[in-house]
Amino acid sequence: MNETDNWHRQEDSPMTSLALDPHDAISDPHDAISADDMDDDPRLDVEAQLLCAVLWAQPHEARRVVETITPEDFERPVYAALYGQIITLVAAGKPHDSAHVALTLSREGLTAGHHGKQLTTALADVTTLGVAGGVEHYIDAVLTQAYRRGFHAAAKSLAEAAKYLPERDLYEHMCAHGRQLREATERLTKIRGGQL
């Protein structure tokens, strides 16, 4: 064996210790890569468009959004997380543009790992959408999607309950969903000024 072979063996040994083991647990469950990570086009997503609109909105418009929309209204968790940061900035009276959202994410230690990459990529994507106009239309569109999603989720849950819940729990399960959907209907009607 010559000196070159020896050098390669020394170089290779640290790399083998860094090889990924598919059986290793992911340290942070938010860092798990899912199939949904890259299948949406933000140009066609009203949630992304709302985020863009609020990032560029004047403070009084941004306050209107955060008084109306909640993170739970977002389907994509990455958008809900970004929106949560925007809410915090607007509530504190601080600038809520993309640079300040990115700074807040960094200060909170939320830019590391796969989840951090998702957040920063989504922030860059929504910032550059070029949404023009007021936020009102985007508020309504996001609320409409959230409202309909609630009915889909209730239907799915009721179908699952019909299979797996004891009979004594079925009626209350249905009523609980009915109460949630009634609250959602009342909220949407109030936001739309009495019109559904």
PDB file of N, CA and C in Angstrom, residues 114-180:
ATOM      1  N   HIS A 114     -34.799  21.505   7.842  1.00  0.00           N
ATOM      2  CA  HIS A 114     -35.759  21.427   6.734  1.00  0.00           C
ATOM      3  C   HIS A 114     -36.930  22.387   6.945  1.00  0.00           C
ATOM      4  N   HIS A 115     -37.445  22.434   8.159  1.00  0.00           N
ATOM      5  CA  HIS A 115     -38.574  23.329   8.450  1.00  0.00           C
ATOM      6  C   HIS A 115     -38.177  24.787   8.227  1.00  0.00           C
ATOM      7  N   GLY A 116     -36.988  25.156   8.648  1.00  0.00           N
ATOM      8  CA  GLY A 116     -36.510  26.520   8.421  1.00  0.00           C
ATOM      9  C   GLY A 116     -36.378  26.832   6.949  1.00  0.00           C
ATOM     10  N   LYS A 117     -35.899  25.862   6.185  1.00  0.00           N
ATOM     11  CA  LYS A 117     -35.791  26.038   4.732  1.00  0.00           C
ATOM     12  C   LYS A 117     -37.174  26.213   4.108  1.00  0.00           C
ATOM     13  N   GLN A 118     -38.143  25.451   4.583  1.00  0.00           N
ATOM     14  CA  GLN A 118     -39.513  25.610   4.092  1.00  0.00           C
ATOM     15  C   GLN A 118     -40.022  27.026   4.367  1.00  0.00           C
ATOM     16  N   LEU A 119     -39.807  27.502   5.583  1.00  0.00           N
ATOM     17  CA  LEU A 119     -40.286  28.840   5.952  1.00  0.00           C
ATOM     18  C   LEU A 119     -39.634  29.925   5.107  1.00  0.00           C
ATOM     19  N   THR A 120     -38.308  29.868   4.976  1.00  0.00           N
ATOM     20  CA  THR A 120     -37.619  30.925   4.231  1.00  0.00           C
ATOM     21  C   THR A 120     -37.924  30.850   2.739  1.00  0.00           C
ATOM     22  N   THR A 121     -38.074  29.652   2.200  1.00  0.00           N
ATOM     23  CA  THR A 121     -38.437  29.509   0.788  1.00  0.00           C
ATOM     24  C   THR A 121     -39.849  30.022   0.546  1.00  0.00           C
ATOM     25  N   ALA A 122     -40.767  29.649   1.423  1.00  0.00           N
ATOM     26  CA  ALA A 122     -42.151  30.118   1.277  1.00  0.00           C
ATOM     27  C   ALA A 122     -42.216  31.644   1.403  1.00  0.00           C
ATOM     28  N   LEU A 123     -41.447  32.205   2.325  1.00  0.00           N
ATOM     29  CA  LEU A 123     -41.428  33.662   2.481  1.00  0.00           C
ATOM     30  C   LEU A 123     -40.926  34.333   1.208  1.00  0.00           C
ATOM     31  N   ALA A 124     -39.853  33.812   0.636  1.00  0.00           N
ATOM     32  CA  ALA A 124     -39.334  34.378  -0.613  1.00  0.00           C
ATOM     33  C   ALA A 124     -40.342  34.223  -1.736  1.00  0.00           C
ATOM     34  N   ASP A 125     -40.989  33.075  -1.804  1.00  0.00           N
ATOM     35  CA  ASP A 125     -41.982  32.835  -2.862  1.00  0.00           C
ATOM     36  C   ASP A 125     -43.159  33.797  -2.769  1.00  0.00           C
ATOM     37  N   VAL A 126     -43.719  33.948  -1.567  1.00  0.00           N
ATOM     38  CA  VAL A 126     -44.902  34.802  -1.453  1.00  0.00           C
ATOM     39  C   VAL A 126     -44.551  36.277  -1.592  1.00  0.00           C
ATOM     40  N   THR A 127     -43.361  36.657  -1.176  1.00  0.00           N
ATOM     41  CA  THR A 127     -42.953  38.059  -1.277  1.00  0.00           C
ATOM     42  C   THR A 127     -42.894  38.519  -2.721  1.00  0.00           C
ATOM     43  N   THR A 128     -42.500  37.642  -3.609  1.00  0.00           N
ATOM     44  CA  THR A 128     -42.274  38.023  -5.004  1.00  0.00           C
ATOM     45  C   THR A 128     -43.456  37.721  -5.919  1.00  0.00           C
ATOM     46  N   LEU A 129     -44.615  37.430  -5.358  1.00  0.00           N
ATOM     47  CA  LEU A 129     -45.776  37.122  -6.197  1.00  0.00           C
ATOM     48  C   LEU A 129     -46.286  38.334  -6.968  1.00  0.00           C
ATOM     49  N   GLY A 130     -46.063  39.526  -6.447  1.00  0.00           N
ATOM     50  CA  GLY A 130     -46.507  40.721  -7.148  1.00  0.00           C
ATOM     51  C   GLY A 130     -48.000  40.968  -7.058  1.00  0.00           C
ATOM     52  N   VAL A 131     -48.603  40.577  -5.946  1.00  0.00           N
ATOM     53  CA  VAL A 131     -50.037  40.786  -5.763  1.00  0.00           C
ATOM     54  C   VAL A 131     -50.319  42.281  -5.654  1.00  0.00           C
ATOM     55  N   ALA A 132     -51.268  42.726  -6.427  1.00  0.00           N
ATOM     56  CA  ALA A 132     -51.650  44.145  -6.395  1.00  0.00           C
ATOM     57  C   ALA A 132     -53.087  44.260  -5.905  1.00  0.00           C
ATOM     58  N   GLY A 133     -53.389  45.364  -5.305  1.00  0.00           N
ATOM     59  CA  GLY A 133     -54.757  45.593  -4.862  1.00  0.00           C
ATOM     60  C   GLY A 133     -54.926  45.397  -3.379  1.00  0.00           C
ATOM     61  N   GLY A 134     -56.135  45.665  -2.929  1.00  0.00           N
ATOM     62  CA  GLY A 134     -56.450  45.579  -1.509  1.00  0.00           C
ATOM     63  C   GLY A 134     -56.494  44.154  -1.006  1.00  0.00           C
ATOM     64  N   VAL A 135     -56.441  44.044   0.285  1.00  0.00           N
ATOM     65  CA  VAL A 135     -56.407  42.739   0.927  1.00  0.00           C
ATOM     66  C   VAL A 135     -57.795  42.120   1.078  1.00  0.00           C
ATOM     67  N   GLU A 136     -58.854  42.905   0.935  1.00  0.00           N
ATOM     68  CA  GLU A 136     -60.212  42.419   1.192  1.00  0.00           C
ATOM     69  C   GLU A 136     -60.578  41.176   0.384  1.00  0.00           C
ATOM     70  N   HIS A 137     -60.238  41.181  -0.898  1.00  0.00           N
ATOM     71  CA  HIS A 137     -60.592  40.041  -1.746  1.00  0.00           C
ATOM     72  C   HIS A 137     -59.846  38.778  -1.309  1.00  0.00           C
ATOM     73  N   TYR A 138     -58.618  38.953  -0.883  1.00  0.00           N
ATOM     74  CA  TYR A 138     -57.830  37.805  -0.438  1.00  0.00           C
ATOM     75  C   TYR A 138     -58.329  37.288   0.906  1.00  0.00           C
ATOM     76  N   ILE A 139     -58.758  38.188   1.771  1.00  0.00           N
ATOM     77  CA  ILE A 139     -59.352  37.778   3.047  1.00  0.00           C
ATOM     78  C   ILE A 139     -60.554  36.886   2.769  1.00  0.00           C
ATOM     79  N   ASP A 140     -61.431  37.350   1.892  1.00  0.00           N
ATOM     80  CA  ASP A 140     -62.647  36.599   1.589  1.00  0.00           C
ATOM     81  C   ASP A 140     -62.315  35.237   0.973  1.00  0.00           C
ATOM     82  N   ALA A 141     -61.351  35.204   0.076  1.00  0.00           N
ATOM     83  CA  ALA A 141     -60.993  33.941  -0.583  1.00  0.00           C
ATOM     84  C   ALA A 141     -60.426  32.930   0.414  1.00  0.00           C
ATOM     85  N   VAL A 142     -59.558  33.382   1.315  1.00  0.00           N
ATOM     86  CA  VAL A 142     -58.980  32.482   2.321  1.00  0.00           C
ATOM     87  C   VAL A 142     -60.065  31.984   3.268  1.00  0.00           C
ATOM     88  N   LEU A 143     -60.962  32.885   3.678  1.00  0.00           N
ATOM     89  CA  LEU A 143     -62.054  32.476   4.568  1.00  0.00           C
ATOM     90  C   LEU A 143     -62.977  31.473   3.890  1.00  0.00           C
ATOM     91  N   THR A 144     -63.259  31.676   2.613  1.00  0.00           N
ATOM     92  CA  THR A 144     -64.115  30.747   1.874  1.00  0.00           C
ATOM     93  C   THR A 144     -63.493  29.355   1.843  1.00  0.00           C
ATOM     94  N   GLN A 145     -62.193  29.298   1.551  1.00  0.00           N
ATOM     95  CA  GLN A 145     -61.531  27.993   1.526  1.00  0.00           C
ATOM     96  C   GLN A 145     -61.538  27.334   2.898  1.00  0.00           C
ATOM     97  N   ALA A 146     -61.271  28.108   3.932  1.00  0.00           N
ATOM     98  CA  ALA A 146     -61.252  27.551   5.291  1.00  0.00           C
ATOM     99  C   ALA A 146     -62.645  27.050   5.680  1.00  0.00           C
ATOM    100  N   TYR A 147     -63.661  27.796   5.311  1.00  0.00           N
ATOM    101  CA  TYR A 147     -65.039  27.431   5.619  1.00  0.00           C
ATOM    102  C   TYR A 147     -65.396  26.094   4.951  1.00  0.00           C
ATOM    103  N   ARG A 148     -65.095  25.976   3.688  1.00  0.00           N
ATOM    104  CA  ARG A 148     -65.400  24.738   2.957  1.00  0.00           C
ATOM    105  C   ARG A 148     -64.566  23.565   3.475  1.00  0.00           C
ATOM    106  N   ARG A 149     -63.314  23.838   3.836  1.00  0.00           N
ATOM    107  CA  ARG A 149     -62.463  22.790   4.399  1.00  0.00           C
ATOM    108  C   ARG A 149     -63.064  22.230   5.683  1.00  0.00           C
ATOM    109  N   GLY A 150     -63.700  23.099   6.455  1.00  0.00           N
ATOM    110  CA  GLY A 150     -64.352  22.654   7.685  1.00  0.00           C
ATOM    111  C   GLY A 150     -65.445  21.632   7.417  1.00  0.00           C
ATOM    112  N   PHE A 151     -66.202  21.829   6.348  1.00  0.00           N
ATOM    113  CA  PHE A 151     -67.254  20.877   5.996  1.00  0.00           C
ATOM    114  C   PHE A 151     -66.658  19.558   5.486  1.00  0.00           C
ATOM    115  N   HIS A 152     -65.591  19.648   4.701  1.00  0.00           N
ATOM    116  CA  HIS A 152     -64.920  18.433   4.235  1.00  0.00           C
ATOM    117  C   HIS A 152     -64.382  17.636   5.425  1.00  0.00           C
ATOM    118  N   ALA A 153     -63.748  18.331   6.359  1.00  0.00           N
ATOM    119  CA  ALA A 153     -63.173  17.658   7.531  1.00  0.00           C
ATOM    120  C   ALA A 153     -64.276  17.023   8.380  1.00  0.00           C
ATOM    121  N   ALA A 154     -65.397  17.724   8.527  1.00  0.00           N
ATOM    122  CA  ALA A 154     -66.509  17.178   9.310  1.00  0.00           C
ATOM    123  C   ALA A 154     -67.071  15.927   8.640  1.00  0.00           C
ATOM    124  N   ALA A 155     -67.234  15.978   7.328  1.00  0.00           N
ATOM    125  CA  ALA A 155     -67.767  14.815   6.613  1.00  0.00           C
ATOM    126  C   ALA A 155     -66.828  13.616   6.760  1.00  0.00           C
ATOM    127  N   LYS A 156     -65.542  13.863   6.631  1.00  0.00           N
ATOM    128  CA  LYS A 156     -64.565  12.779   6.770  1.00  0.00           C
ATOM    129  C   LYS A 156     -64.590  12.215   8.189  1.00  0.00           C
ATOM    130  N   SER A 157     -64.646  13.101   9.166  1.00  0.00           N
ATOM    131  CA  SER A 157     -64.666  12.664  10.554  1.00  0.00           C
ATOM    132  C   SER A 157     -65.930  11.872  10.869  1.00  0.00           C
ATOM    133  N   LEU A 158     -67.073  12.303  10.339  1.00  0.00           N
ATOM    134  CA  LEU A 158     -68.328  11.590  10.584  1.00  0.00           C
ATOM    135  C   LEU A 158     -68.309  10.208   9.930  1.00  0.00           C
ATOM    136  N   ALA A 159     -67.732  10.120   8.739  1.00  0.00           N
ATOM    137  CA  ALA A 159     -67.628   8.817   8.076  1.00  0.00           C
ATOM    138  C   ALA A 159     -66.730   7.875   8.885  1.00  0.00           C
ATOM    139  N   GLU A 160     -65.623   8.402   9.398  1.00  0.00           N
ATOM    140  CA  GLU A 160     -64.729   7.587  10.230  1.00  0.00           C
ATOM    141  C   GLU A 160     -65.428   7.188  11.531  1.00  0.00           C
ATOM    142  N   ALA A 161     -66.152   8.145  12.116  1.00  0.00           N
ATOM    143  CA  ALA A 161     -66.852   7.866  13.369  1.00  0.00           C
ATOM    144  C   ALA A 161     -67.898   6.776  13.177  1.00  0.00           C
ATOM    145  N   ALA A 162     -68.581   6.798  12.042  1.00  0.00           N
ATOM    146  CA  ALA A 162     -69.597   5.781  11.766  1.00  0.00           C
ATOM    147  C   ALA A 162     -68.991   4.379  11.762  1.00  0.00           C
ATOM    148  N   LYS A 163     -67.716   4.281  11.407  1.00  0.00           N
ATOM    149  CA  LYS A 163     -67.045   2.982  11.389  1.00  0.00           C
ATOM    150  C   LYS A 163     -66.509   2.583  12.760  1.00  0.00           C
ATOM    151  N   TYR A 164     -65.948   3.565  13.488  1.00  0.00           N
ATOM    152  CA  TYR A 164     -65.120   3.203  14.637  1.00  0.00           C
ATOM    153  C   TYR A 164     -65.629   3.629  16.011  1.00  0.00           C
ATOM    154  N   LEU A 165     -66.496   4.626  16.097  1.00  0.00           N
ATOM    155  CA  LEU A 165     -66.942   5.074  17.419  1.00  0.00           C
ATOM    156  C   LEU A 165     -68.042   4.170  17.961  1.00  0.00           C
ATOM    157  N   PRO A 166     -68.101   4.034  19.276  1.00  0.00           N
ATOM    158  CA  PRO A 166     -69.238   3.316  19.866  1.00  0.00           C
ATOM    159  C   PRO A 166     -70.532   4.089  19.576  1.00  0.00           C
ATOM    160  N   GLU A 167     -71.622   3.389  19.464  1.00  0.00           N
ATOM    161  CA  GLU A 167     -72.901   4.029  19.139  1.00  0.00           C
ATOM    162  C   GLU A 167     -73.257   5.141  20.112  1.00  0.00           C
ATOM    163  N   ARG A 168     -72.923   4.961  21.380  1.00  0.00           N
ATOM    164  CA  ARG A 168     -73.280   5.953  22.394  1.00  0.00           C
ATOM    165  C   ARG A 168     -72.590   7.304  22.157  1.00  0.00           C
ATOM    166  N   ASP A 169     -71.477   7.311  21.378  1.00  0.00           N
ATOM    167  CA  ASP A 169     -70.723   8.539  21.140  1.00  0.00           C
ATOM    168  C   ASP A 169     -71.021   9.195  19.794  1.00  0.00           C
ATOM    169  N   LEU A 170     -71.738   8.506  18.920  1.00  0.00           N
ATOM    170  CA  LEU A 170     -71.944   9.009  17.558  1.00  0.00           C
ATOM    171  C   LEU A 170     -72.711  10.323  17.513  1.00  0.00           C
ATOM    172  N   TYR A 171     -73.819  10.396  18.245  1.00  0.00           N
ATOM    173  CA  TYR A 171     -74.660  11.597  18.169  1.00  0.00           C
ATOM    174  C   TYR A 171     -73.904  12.818  18.674  1.00  0.00           C
ATOM    175  N   GLU A 172     -73.220  12.705  19.801  1.00  0.00           N
ATOM    176  CA  GLU A 172     -72.475  13.843  20.344  1.00  0.00           C
ATOM    177  C   GLU A 172     -71.329  14.241  19.413  1.00  0.00           C
ATOM    178  N   HIS A 173     -70.709  13.270  18.781  1.00  0.00           N
ATOM    179  CA  HIS A 173     -69.655  13.562  17.818  1.00  0.00           C
ATOM    180  C   HIS A 173     -70.211  14.415  16.670  1.00  0.00           C
ATOM    181  N   MET A 174     -71.373  14.024  16.160  1.00  0.00           N
ATOM    182  CA  MET A 174     -72.011  14.788  15.094  1.00  0.00           C
ATOM    183  C   MET A 174     -72.388  16.191  15.582  1.00  0.00           C
ATOM    184  N   CYS A 175     -72.932  16.284  16.777  1.00  0.00           N
ATOM    185  CA  CYS A 175     -73.332  17.589  17.323  1.00  0.00           C
ATOM    186  C   CYS A 175     -72.130  18.511  17.517  1.00  0.00           C
ATOM    187  N   ALA A 176     -71.009  17.955  17.963  1.00  0.00           N
ATOM    188  CA  ALA A 176     -69.800  18.770  18.154  1.00  0.00           C
ATOM    189  C   ALA A 176     -69.370  19.384  16.820  1.00  0.00           C
ATOM    190  N   HIS A 177     -69.402  18.584  15.770  1.00  0.00           N
ATOM    191  CA  HIS A 177     -69.069  19.134  14.446  1.00  0.00           C
ATOM    192  C   HIS A 177     -70.098  20.169  14.014  1.00  0.00           C
ATOM    193  N   GLY A 178     -71.352  19.912  14.302  1.00  0.00           N
ATOM    194  CA  GLY A 178     -72.406  20.875  13.955  1.00  0.00           C
ATOM    195  C   GLY A 178     -72.204  22.210  14.652  1.00  0.00           C
ATOM    196  N   ARG A 179     -71.821  22.180  15.924  1.00  0.00           N
ATOM    197  CA  ARG A 179     -71.573  23.428  16.655  1.00  0.00           C
ATOM    198  C   ARG A 179     -70.393  24.188  16.047  1.00  0.00           C
ATOM    199  N   GLN A 180     -69.334  23.468  15.719  1.00  0.00           N
ATOM    200  CA  GLN A 180     -68.164  24.119  15.103  1.00  0.00           C
ATOM    201  C   GLN A 180     -68.530  24.747  13.759  1.00  0.00           C
TER     202      GLN A 180
END
